[in-house]
XYZ file of C-alpha atoms in Angstrom:
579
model
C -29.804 14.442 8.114
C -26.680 12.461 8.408
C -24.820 11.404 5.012
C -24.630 7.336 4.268
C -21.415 7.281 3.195
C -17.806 8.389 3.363
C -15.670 10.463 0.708
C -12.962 8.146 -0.135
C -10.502 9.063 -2.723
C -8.868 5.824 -4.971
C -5.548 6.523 -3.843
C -6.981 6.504 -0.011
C -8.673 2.784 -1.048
C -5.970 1.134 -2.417
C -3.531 2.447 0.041
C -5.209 2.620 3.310
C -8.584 0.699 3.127
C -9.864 -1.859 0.431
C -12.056 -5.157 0.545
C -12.303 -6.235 4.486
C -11.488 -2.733 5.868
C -14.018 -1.339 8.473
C -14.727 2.527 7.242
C -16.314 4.893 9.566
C -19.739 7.176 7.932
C -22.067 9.137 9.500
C -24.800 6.489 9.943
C -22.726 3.849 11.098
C -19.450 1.181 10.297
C -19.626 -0.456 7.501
C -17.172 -3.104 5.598
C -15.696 -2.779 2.167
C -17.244 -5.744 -0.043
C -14.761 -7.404 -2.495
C -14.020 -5.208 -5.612
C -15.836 -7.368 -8.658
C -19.264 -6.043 -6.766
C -18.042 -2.665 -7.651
C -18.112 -3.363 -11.222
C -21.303 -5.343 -11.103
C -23.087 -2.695 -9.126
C -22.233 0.027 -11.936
C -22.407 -2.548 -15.256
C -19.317 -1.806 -16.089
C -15.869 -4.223 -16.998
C -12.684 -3.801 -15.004
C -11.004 -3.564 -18.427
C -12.638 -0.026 -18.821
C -10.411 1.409 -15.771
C -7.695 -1.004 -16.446
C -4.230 0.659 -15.599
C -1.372 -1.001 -18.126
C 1.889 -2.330 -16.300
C 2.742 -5.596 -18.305
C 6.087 -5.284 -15.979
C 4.199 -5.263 -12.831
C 1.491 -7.622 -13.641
C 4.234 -10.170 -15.422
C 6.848 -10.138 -12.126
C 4.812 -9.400 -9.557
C 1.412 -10.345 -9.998
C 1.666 -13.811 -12.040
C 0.532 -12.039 -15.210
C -3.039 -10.707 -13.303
C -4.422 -7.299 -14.472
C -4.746 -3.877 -12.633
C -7.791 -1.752 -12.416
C -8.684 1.259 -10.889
C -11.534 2.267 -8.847
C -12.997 5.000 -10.742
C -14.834 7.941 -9.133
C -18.308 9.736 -9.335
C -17.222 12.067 -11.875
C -16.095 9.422 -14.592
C -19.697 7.769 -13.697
C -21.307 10.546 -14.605
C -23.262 10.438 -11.470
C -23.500 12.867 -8.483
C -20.480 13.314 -5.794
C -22.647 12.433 -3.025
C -23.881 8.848 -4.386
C -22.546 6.388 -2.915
C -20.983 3.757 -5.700
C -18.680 1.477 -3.570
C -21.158 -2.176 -2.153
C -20.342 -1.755 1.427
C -22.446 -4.215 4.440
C -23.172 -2.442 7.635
C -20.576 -3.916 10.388
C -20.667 -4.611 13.570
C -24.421 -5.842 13.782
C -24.585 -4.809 17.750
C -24.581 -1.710 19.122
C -25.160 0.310 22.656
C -27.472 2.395 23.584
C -26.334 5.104 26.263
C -29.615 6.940 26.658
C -30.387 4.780 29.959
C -29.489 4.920 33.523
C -27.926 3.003 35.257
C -26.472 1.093 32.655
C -26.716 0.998 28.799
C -28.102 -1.371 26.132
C -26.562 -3.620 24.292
C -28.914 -4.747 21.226
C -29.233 -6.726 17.976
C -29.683 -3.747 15.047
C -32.820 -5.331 13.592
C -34.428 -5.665 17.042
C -33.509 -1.894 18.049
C -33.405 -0.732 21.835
C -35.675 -2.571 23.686
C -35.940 0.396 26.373
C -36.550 3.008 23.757
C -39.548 3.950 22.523
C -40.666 2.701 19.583
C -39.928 3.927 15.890
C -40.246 3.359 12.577
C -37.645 0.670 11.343
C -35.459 3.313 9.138
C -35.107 5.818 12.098
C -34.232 2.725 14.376
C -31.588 1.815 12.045
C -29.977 4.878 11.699
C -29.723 5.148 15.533
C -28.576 1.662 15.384
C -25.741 2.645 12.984
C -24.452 5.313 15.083
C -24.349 3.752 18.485
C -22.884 0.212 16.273
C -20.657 -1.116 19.238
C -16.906 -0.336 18.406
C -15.361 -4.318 19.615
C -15.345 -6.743 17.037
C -13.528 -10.337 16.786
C -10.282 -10.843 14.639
C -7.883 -13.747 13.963
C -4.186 -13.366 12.478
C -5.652 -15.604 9.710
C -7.470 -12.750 7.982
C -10.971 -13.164 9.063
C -13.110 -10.879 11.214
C -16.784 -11.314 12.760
C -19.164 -10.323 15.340
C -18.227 -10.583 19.393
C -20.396 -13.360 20.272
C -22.335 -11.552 22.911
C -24.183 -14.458 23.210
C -21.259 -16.868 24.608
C -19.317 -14.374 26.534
C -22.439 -14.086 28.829
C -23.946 -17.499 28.310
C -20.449 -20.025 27.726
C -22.660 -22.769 28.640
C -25.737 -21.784 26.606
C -27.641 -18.982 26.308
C -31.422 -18.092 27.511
C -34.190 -16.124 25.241
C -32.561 -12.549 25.451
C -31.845 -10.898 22.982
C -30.189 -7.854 24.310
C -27.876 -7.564 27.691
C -27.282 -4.464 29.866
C -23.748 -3.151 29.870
C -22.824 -1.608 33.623
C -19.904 0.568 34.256
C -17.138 1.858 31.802
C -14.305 4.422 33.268
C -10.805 4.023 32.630
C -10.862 -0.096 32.283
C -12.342 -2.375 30.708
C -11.997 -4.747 33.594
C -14.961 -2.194 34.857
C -17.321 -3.313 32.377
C -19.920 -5.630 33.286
C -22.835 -8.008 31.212
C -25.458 -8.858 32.626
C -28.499 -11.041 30.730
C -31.848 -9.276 32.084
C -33.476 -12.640 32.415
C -31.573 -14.707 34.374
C -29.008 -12.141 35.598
C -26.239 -13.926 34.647
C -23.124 -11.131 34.663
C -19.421 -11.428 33.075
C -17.059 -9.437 33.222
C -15.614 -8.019 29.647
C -11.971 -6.993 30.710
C -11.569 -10.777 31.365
C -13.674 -11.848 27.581
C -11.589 -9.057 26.372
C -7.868 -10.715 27.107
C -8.964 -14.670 26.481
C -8.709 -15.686 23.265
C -11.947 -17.160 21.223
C -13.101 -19.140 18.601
C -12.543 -18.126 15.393
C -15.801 -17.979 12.832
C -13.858 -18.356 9.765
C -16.229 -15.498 8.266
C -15.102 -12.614 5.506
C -17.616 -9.949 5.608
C -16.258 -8.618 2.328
C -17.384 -11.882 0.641
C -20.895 -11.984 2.433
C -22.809 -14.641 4.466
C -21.715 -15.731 7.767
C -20.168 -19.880 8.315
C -23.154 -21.579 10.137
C -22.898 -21.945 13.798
C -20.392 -24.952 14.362
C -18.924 -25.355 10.969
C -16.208 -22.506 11.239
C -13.448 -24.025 9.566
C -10.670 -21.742 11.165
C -8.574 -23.281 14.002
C -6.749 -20.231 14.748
C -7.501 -17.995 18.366
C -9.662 -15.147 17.649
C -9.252 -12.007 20.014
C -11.733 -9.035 20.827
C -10.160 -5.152 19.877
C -11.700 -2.348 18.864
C -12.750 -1.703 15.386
C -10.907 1.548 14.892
C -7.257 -0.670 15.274
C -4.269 -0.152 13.478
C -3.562 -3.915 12.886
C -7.407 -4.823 13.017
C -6.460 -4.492 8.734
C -2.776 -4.224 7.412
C -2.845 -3.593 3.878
C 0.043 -4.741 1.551
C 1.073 -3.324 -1.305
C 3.045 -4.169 -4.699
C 4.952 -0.997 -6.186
C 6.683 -0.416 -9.648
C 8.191 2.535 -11.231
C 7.805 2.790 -15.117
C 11.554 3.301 -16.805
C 11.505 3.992 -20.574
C 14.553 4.370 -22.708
C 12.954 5.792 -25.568
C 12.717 8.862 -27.259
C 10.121 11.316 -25.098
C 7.716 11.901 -27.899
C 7.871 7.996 -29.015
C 6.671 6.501 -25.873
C 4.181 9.527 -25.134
C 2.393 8.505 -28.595
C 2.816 4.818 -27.583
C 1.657 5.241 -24.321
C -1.983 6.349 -25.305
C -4.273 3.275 -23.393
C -6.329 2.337 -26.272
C -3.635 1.884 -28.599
C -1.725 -0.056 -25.936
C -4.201 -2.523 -25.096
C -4.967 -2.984 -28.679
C -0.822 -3.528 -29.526
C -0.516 -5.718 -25.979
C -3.214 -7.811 -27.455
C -1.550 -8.673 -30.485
C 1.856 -9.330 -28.780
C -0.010 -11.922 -26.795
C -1.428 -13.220 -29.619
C 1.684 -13.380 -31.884
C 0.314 -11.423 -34.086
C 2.007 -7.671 -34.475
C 4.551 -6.993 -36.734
C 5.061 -4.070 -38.700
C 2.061 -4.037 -40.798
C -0.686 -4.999 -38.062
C 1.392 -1.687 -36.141
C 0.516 0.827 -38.867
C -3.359 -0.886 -39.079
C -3.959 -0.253 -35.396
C -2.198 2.905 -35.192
C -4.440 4.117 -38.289
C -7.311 3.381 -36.297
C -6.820 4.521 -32.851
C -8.205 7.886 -31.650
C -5.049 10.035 -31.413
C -3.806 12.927 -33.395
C -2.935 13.039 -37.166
C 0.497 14.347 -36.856
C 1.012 11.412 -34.383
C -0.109 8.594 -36.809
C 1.976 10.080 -39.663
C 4.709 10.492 -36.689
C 4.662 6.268 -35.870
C 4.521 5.954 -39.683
C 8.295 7.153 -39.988
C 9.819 5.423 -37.103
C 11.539 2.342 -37.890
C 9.893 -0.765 -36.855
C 12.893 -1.705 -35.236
C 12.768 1.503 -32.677
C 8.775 0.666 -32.859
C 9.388 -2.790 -31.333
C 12.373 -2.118 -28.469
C 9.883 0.874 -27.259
C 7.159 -1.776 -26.884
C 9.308 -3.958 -25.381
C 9.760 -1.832 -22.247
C 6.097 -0.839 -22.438
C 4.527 -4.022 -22.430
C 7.467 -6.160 -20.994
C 9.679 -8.614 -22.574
C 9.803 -11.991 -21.518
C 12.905 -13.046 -19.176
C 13.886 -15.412 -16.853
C 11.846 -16.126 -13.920
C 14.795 -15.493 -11.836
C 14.950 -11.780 -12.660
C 13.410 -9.698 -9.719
C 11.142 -6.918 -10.152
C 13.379 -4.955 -8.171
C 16.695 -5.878 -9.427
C 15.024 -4.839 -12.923
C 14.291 -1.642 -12.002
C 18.040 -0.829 -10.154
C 19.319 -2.153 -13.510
C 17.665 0.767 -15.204
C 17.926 3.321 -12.933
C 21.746 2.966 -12.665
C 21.415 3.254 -16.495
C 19.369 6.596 -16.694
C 21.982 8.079 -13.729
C 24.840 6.925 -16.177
C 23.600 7.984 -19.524
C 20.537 10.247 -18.824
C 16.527 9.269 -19.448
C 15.275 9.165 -22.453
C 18.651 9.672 -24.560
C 16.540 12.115 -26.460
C 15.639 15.456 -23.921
C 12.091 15.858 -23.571
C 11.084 19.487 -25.502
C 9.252 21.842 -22.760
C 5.986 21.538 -24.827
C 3.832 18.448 -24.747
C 2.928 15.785 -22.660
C 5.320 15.153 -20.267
C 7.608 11.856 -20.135
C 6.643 9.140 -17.581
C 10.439 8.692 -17.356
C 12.925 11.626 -17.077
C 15.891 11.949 -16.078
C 18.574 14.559 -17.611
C 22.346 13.921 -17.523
C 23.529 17.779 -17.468
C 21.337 17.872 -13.445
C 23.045 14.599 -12.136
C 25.418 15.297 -9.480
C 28.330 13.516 -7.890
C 28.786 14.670 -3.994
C 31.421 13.418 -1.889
C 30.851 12.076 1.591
C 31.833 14.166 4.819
C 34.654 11.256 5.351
C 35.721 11.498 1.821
C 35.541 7.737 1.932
C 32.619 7.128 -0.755
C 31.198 8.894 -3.016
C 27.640 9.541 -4.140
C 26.294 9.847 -7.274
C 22.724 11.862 -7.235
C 20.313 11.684 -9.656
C 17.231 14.192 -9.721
C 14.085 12.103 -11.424
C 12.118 15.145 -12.971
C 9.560 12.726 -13.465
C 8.291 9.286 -12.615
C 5.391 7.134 -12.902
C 4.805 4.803 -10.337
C 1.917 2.086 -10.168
C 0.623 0.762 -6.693
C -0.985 -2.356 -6.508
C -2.957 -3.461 -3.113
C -2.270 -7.408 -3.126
C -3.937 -8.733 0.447
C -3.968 -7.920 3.756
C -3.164 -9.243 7.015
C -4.564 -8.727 10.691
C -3.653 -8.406 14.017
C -0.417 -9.484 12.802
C 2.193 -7.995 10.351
C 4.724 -10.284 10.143
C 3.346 -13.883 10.819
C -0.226 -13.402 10.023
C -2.050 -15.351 7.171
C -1.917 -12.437 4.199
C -5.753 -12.796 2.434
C -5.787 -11.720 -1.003
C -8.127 -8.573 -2.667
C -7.796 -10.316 -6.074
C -11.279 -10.825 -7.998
C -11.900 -12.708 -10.860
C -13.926 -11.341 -13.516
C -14.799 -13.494 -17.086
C -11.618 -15.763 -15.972
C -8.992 -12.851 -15.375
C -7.430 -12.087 -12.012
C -7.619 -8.527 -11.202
C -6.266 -6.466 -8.609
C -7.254 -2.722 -6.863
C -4.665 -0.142 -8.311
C -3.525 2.887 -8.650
C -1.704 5.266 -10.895
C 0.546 8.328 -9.524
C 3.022 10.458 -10.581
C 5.772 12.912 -9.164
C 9.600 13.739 -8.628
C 12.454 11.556 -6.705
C 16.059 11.752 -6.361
C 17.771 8.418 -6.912
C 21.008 8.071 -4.988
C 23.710 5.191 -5.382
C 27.220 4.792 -5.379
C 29.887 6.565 -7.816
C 32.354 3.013 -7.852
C 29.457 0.553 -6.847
C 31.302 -1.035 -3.756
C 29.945 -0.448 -0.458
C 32.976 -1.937 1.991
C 31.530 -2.274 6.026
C 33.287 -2.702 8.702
C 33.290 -2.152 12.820
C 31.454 -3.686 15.427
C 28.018 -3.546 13.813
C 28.316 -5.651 11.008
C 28.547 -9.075 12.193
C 25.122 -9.543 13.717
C 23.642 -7.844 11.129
C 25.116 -10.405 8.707
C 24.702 -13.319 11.301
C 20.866 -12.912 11.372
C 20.950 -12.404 7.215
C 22.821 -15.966 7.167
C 20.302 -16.977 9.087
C 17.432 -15.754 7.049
C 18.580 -15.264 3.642
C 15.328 -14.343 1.682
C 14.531 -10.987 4.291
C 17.220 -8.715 2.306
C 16.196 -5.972 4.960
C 18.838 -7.871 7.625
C 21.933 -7.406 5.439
C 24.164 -5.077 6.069
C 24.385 -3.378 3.205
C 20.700 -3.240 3.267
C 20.464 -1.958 6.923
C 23.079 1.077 5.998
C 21.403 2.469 2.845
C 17.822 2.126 4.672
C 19.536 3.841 7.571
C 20.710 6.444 5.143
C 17.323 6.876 4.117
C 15.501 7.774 6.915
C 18.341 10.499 7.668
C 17.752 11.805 4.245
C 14.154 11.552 4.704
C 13.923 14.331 7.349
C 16.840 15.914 6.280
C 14.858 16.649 2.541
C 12.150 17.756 4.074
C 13.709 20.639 6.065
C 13.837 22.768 2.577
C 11.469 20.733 -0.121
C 8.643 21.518 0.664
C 7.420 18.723 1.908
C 6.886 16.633 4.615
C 8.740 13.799 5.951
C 5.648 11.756 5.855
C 4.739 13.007 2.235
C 8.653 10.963 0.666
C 8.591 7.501 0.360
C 11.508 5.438 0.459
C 12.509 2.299 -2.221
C 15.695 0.390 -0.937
C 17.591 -1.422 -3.898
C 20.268 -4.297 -2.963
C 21.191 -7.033 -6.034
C 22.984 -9.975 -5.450
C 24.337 -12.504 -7.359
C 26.031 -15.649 -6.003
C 26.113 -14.209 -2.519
C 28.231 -11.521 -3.384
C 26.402 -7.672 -3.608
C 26.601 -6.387 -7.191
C 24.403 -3.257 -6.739
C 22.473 -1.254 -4.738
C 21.413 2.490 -4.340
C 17.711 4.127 -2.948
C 14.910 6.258 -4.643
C 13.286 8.849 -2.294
C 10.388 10.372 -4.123
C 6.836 11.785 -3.299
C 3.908 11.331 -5.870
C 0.294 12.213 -6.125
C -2.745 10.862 -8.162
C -3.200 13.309 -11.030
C -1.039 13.435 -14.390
C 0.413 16.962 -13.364
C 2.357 15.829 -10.798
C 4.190 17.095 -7.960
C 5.765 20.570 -8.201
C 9.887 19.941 -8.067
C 10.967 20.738 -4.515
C 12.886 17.319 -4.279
C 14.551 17.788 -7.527
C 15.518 21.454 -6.758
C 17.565 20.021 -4.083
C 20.136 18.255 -5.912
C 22.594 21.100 -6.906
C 22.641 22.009 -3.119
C 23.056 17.881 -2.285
C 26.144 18.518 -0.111
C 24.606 20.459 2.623
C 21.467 18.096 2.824
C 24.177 14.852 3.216
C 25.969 16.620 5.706
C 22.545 17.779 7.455
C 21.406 14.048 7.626
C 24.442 12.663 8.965
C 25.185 15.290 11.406
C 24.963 13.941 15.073
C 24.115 10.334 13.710
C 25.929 8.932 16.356
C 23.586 10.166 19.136
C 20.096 10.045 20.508
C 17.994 11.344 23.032
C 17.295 8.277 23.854
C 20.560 7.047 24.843
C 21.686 4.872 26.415
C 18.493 3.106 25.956
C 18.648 3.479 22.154
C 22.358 2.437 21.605
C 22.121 -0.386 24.341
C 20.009 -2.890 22.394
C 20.681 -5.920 24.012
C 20.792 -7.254 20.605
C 21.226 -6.687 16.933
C 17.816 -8.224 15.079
C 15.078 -6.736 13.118
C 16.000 -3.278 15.004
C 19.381 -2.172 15.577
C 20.205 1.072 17.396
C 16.860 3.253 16.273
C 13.941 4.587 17.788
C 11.171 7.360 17.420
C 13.442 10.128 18.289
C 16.250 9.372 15.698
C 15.390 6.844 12.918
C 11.700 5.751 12.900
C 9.742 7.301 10.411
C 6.225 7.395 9.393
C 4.247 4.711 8.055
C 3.552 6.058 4.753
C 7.380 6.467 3.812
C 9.233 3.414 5.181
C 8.536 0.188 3.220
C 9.446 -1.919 5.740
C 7.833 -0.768 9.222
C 10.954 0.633 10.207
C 12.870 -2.898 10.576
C 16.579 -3.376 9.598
C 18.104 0.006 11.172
C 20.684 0.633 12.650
C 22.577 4.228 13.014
C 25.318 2.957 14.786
C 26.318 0.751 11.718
C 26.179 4.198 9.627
C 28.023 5.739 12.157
C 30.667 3.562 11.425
C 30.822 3.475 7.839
C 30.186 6.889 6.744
C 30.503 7.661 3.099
């Protein structure tokens, strides 16, 4: 007997699925419902798997909350019940067990050339033979093909099912045809036209009465198995103490946080209200007579980079977080080395392993530091479809007792932050003027400046050149580009490549073992930069936009390491500017 559900792990929803994505189980499609009928469905409040970022949720989510999706296990229920509200999707499907042709049917009606059965078993065939085409628009919602209309545009007749002839290698082959009056159309044609849009989100139930979709947008017919039929879109922040290791490891237990955050928001902690809560949260003895000694002052600056600190609206998320890596590769993270026993920081990174390699011009110099350890939160915001770029991004917020919450999740691992040893990154040649041309031209995509376009360049070298000897894969590192400017003028800049896993262990130190042997790797990713396989076709871009000179068989790289779909390269602008 088939299983009704699919294994999904929480790092797998928030990063490849969530509310609105079509997930494939053994008795048939079926669509993610929004996240607040999670909690519903198991009694329980987000707040109970709420993941703590104050610094994410204040600068990048307008001061909404993070949970996480929790699994069977924490439930305390089996691993084979299904917890996650899904709604089957599509609601057609197509019987091949005839000849000639095959059936295409309503579910609830079943195959009206099969024998008879009783309505579960006709179901589950149902869900197994659902028909893989569904309708999309680049304004986020998805629906049904309207069988109906592609047969019928000019009304239909009582059917309620349609014969579909032919199949091969096109889809121009395919033919409908309406058993009662024999009407026929052709589906390669439906297939390219564009459609109606419904205006319907399955995630957030019923369908928009016929006639009152209130979407103006085209709708278009692809398969439900698409890469853009759901583009997920993420928020990312790494967690950067300065603090003392055993300080913010205390700090850092979630009750006690929430309980401290609380009274922050409230005005309300000070010294005194510390030492109450702290006497009655659920952590060790020698930890509460620990906090007891610590001066309030140390107290308060270590809960200021735990919970946030209020600043200007103009600060960036990301220029925050260069600030204080270029701080922990100057002066080492936390000041105080973490002892080998105990938890393990969030945040390490030790002065005695940074490293400062010189480039194979001898023009810059680069100034490597190894992250032992990192803590990075990833937040799903929305989605788009058929369209990455220009489509209408839908959000998977919920609201639950008048808090916005979003689908999270917590990971931790190793990186290797790299930036410059004097700061100043000087281009020049050839390359550089369309690059800045088209940044001129758009000055809030940071990916088209040229400083930008050389350090993400630089990247995606690195990226395969790290994973020749790390241990891992190319698609297992993930890339975070940093550029700050002030005034129009760069002030900083650098990149993080890291890999991370669910799981407070971590990952196992292959990208950090790398850095005393830095040299060779730089000199591996830069070596024959200048060609391609694919030349002259690669190098001969007929112009210089959101690709340069990069392709599949010398920059792209997976999907799960760039952050920006492999836009803004360009190896010919390295080339010419090598470090």
């Amino acid at each position: 007997m088939s299983r009704p559900y699919q294994e999904l792990r929480p790092s797998q929803f928030v990063v490849t699925f969530g509310p609105g994505s079509v997930v494939e189980t053994d008795s048939g499609p079926v669509v993610l419902k929004s996240m607040d009928t999670l909690f519903t469905e198991i009694t329980r409040s987000p707040q109970d798997f709420e993941i703590i970022d104050d610094r994410l949720s204040r600068l990048g989510l307008d001061d909404a909350r993070i949970a996480r999706i929790p699994t069977n296990a924490e439930l305390g229920l089996p691993a084979d019940r299904a917890i996650y509200p899904t709604t089957a999707f599509p609601y057609w499907a197509l019987c091949a067990r005839h000849q000639p042709h095959q059936v295409l049917y309503e579910v609830n009606n079943g195959c009206p050339e099969c024998p008879p059965a009783p309505t579960w078993k006709s179901k589950e065939k149902a869900g197994r033979e659902a028909i893989r085409f569904v309708l999309a628009c680049d304004g986020g919602h998805l629906d049904e093909v309207n069988w109906h209309r592609l047969v019928h545009p000019k009304g239909r007749c009582s059917t309620r099912h349609y014969l579909w002839n032919g199949g091969g290698r096109a889809l121009r082959l395919v033919t409908l045809e309406c058993p009662r009056c024999h009407t026929t159309a052709n589906f390669g044609e439906a297939y390219g036209r564009p459609w109606p849009c419904t205006g319907r989100q399955p995630e957030l139930g019923g369908r928009p009465a016929s006639g009152q979709a209130n979407c103006t947008r085209a709708a278009r017919i692809l398969q439900r198995g698409s890469a853009n039929l759901r583009i997920g879109e993420l928020a990312t922040a790494l967690t950067i103490l300065d603090m003392p290791a055993r300080l913010h490891n205390v700090l850092g237990d979630r009750e006690l946080l929430g309980a401290l955050r609380t009274l922050r928001r409230r005005g309300f902690l000070n010294h005194e209200t510390f030492l109450e809560e702290v006497a009655e949260a659920r952590i060790a003895p020698d930890a509460v007579q620990y906090l007891s000694q610590i001066p309030w002052r140390d107290v308060d600056r270590a809960l200021d980079q735990l919970l946030g600190v209020q600043r200007a609206d103009t600060v960036s998320l990301r220029d925050e977080e260069l600030d204080r890596l270029r701080n922990a590769a100057t002066h080492g993270a936390p000041p105080v080395p973490h002892p080998q026993l105990g938890s393990p920081p969030l945040f390490e990174v030790r002065k005695a392993d940074i490293r400062h390699v010189p480039g194979p011009q001898g023009r810059l110099g680069l100034r490597v530091a190894p992250v032992s350890r990192l803590r990075m939160v990833m937040v799903q915001t929305g989605y788009r479809r058929l369209d990455p770029e220009n489509g209408l991004s839908v959000t998977t917020s919920f609201d639950w007792n008048r808090t916005k919450w979003y689908p999270g999740i917590e990971l931790f691992g190793e990186g290797v932050f790299i930036d410059l040893e004097d700061g100043d990154l000087p281009l020049t040649g050839e390359r550089v003027a369309p690059w800045q041309s088209r940044y001129l031209a758009s000055p809030l995509n940071s990916t088209l400046h040229p400083a930008h376009v050389w350090w993400h360049t630089l990247s995606h070298r690195l990226l395969w050149a790290l994973s020749v000897d790390s241990g891992y894969s190319s698609a297992a590192i993930r890339e975070r580009i940093y550029l700050k400017e002030e005034n129009g003028v760069v002030t900083g800049s650098g990149l993080l490549l890291y890999t991370v896993q669910p799981g407070g262990d971590g990952t196992m130190g292959g990208l950090v073992g790398l850095a005393n042997q830095f040299d060779h790797v730089l000199a591996r990713a830069l070596e024959d930069v200048d060609t391609c396989s694919n030349d002259p076709l690669c190098e001969e871009a007929p112009d210089v936009g959101m690709d340069g000179a990069a392709c599949y068989s010398c920059l792209f790289a997976s999907e799960t390491s760039c952050e920006h779909r492999n836009h803004g390269l360009d190896r010919l602008l390295l080339s010419g500017n090598l470090p």
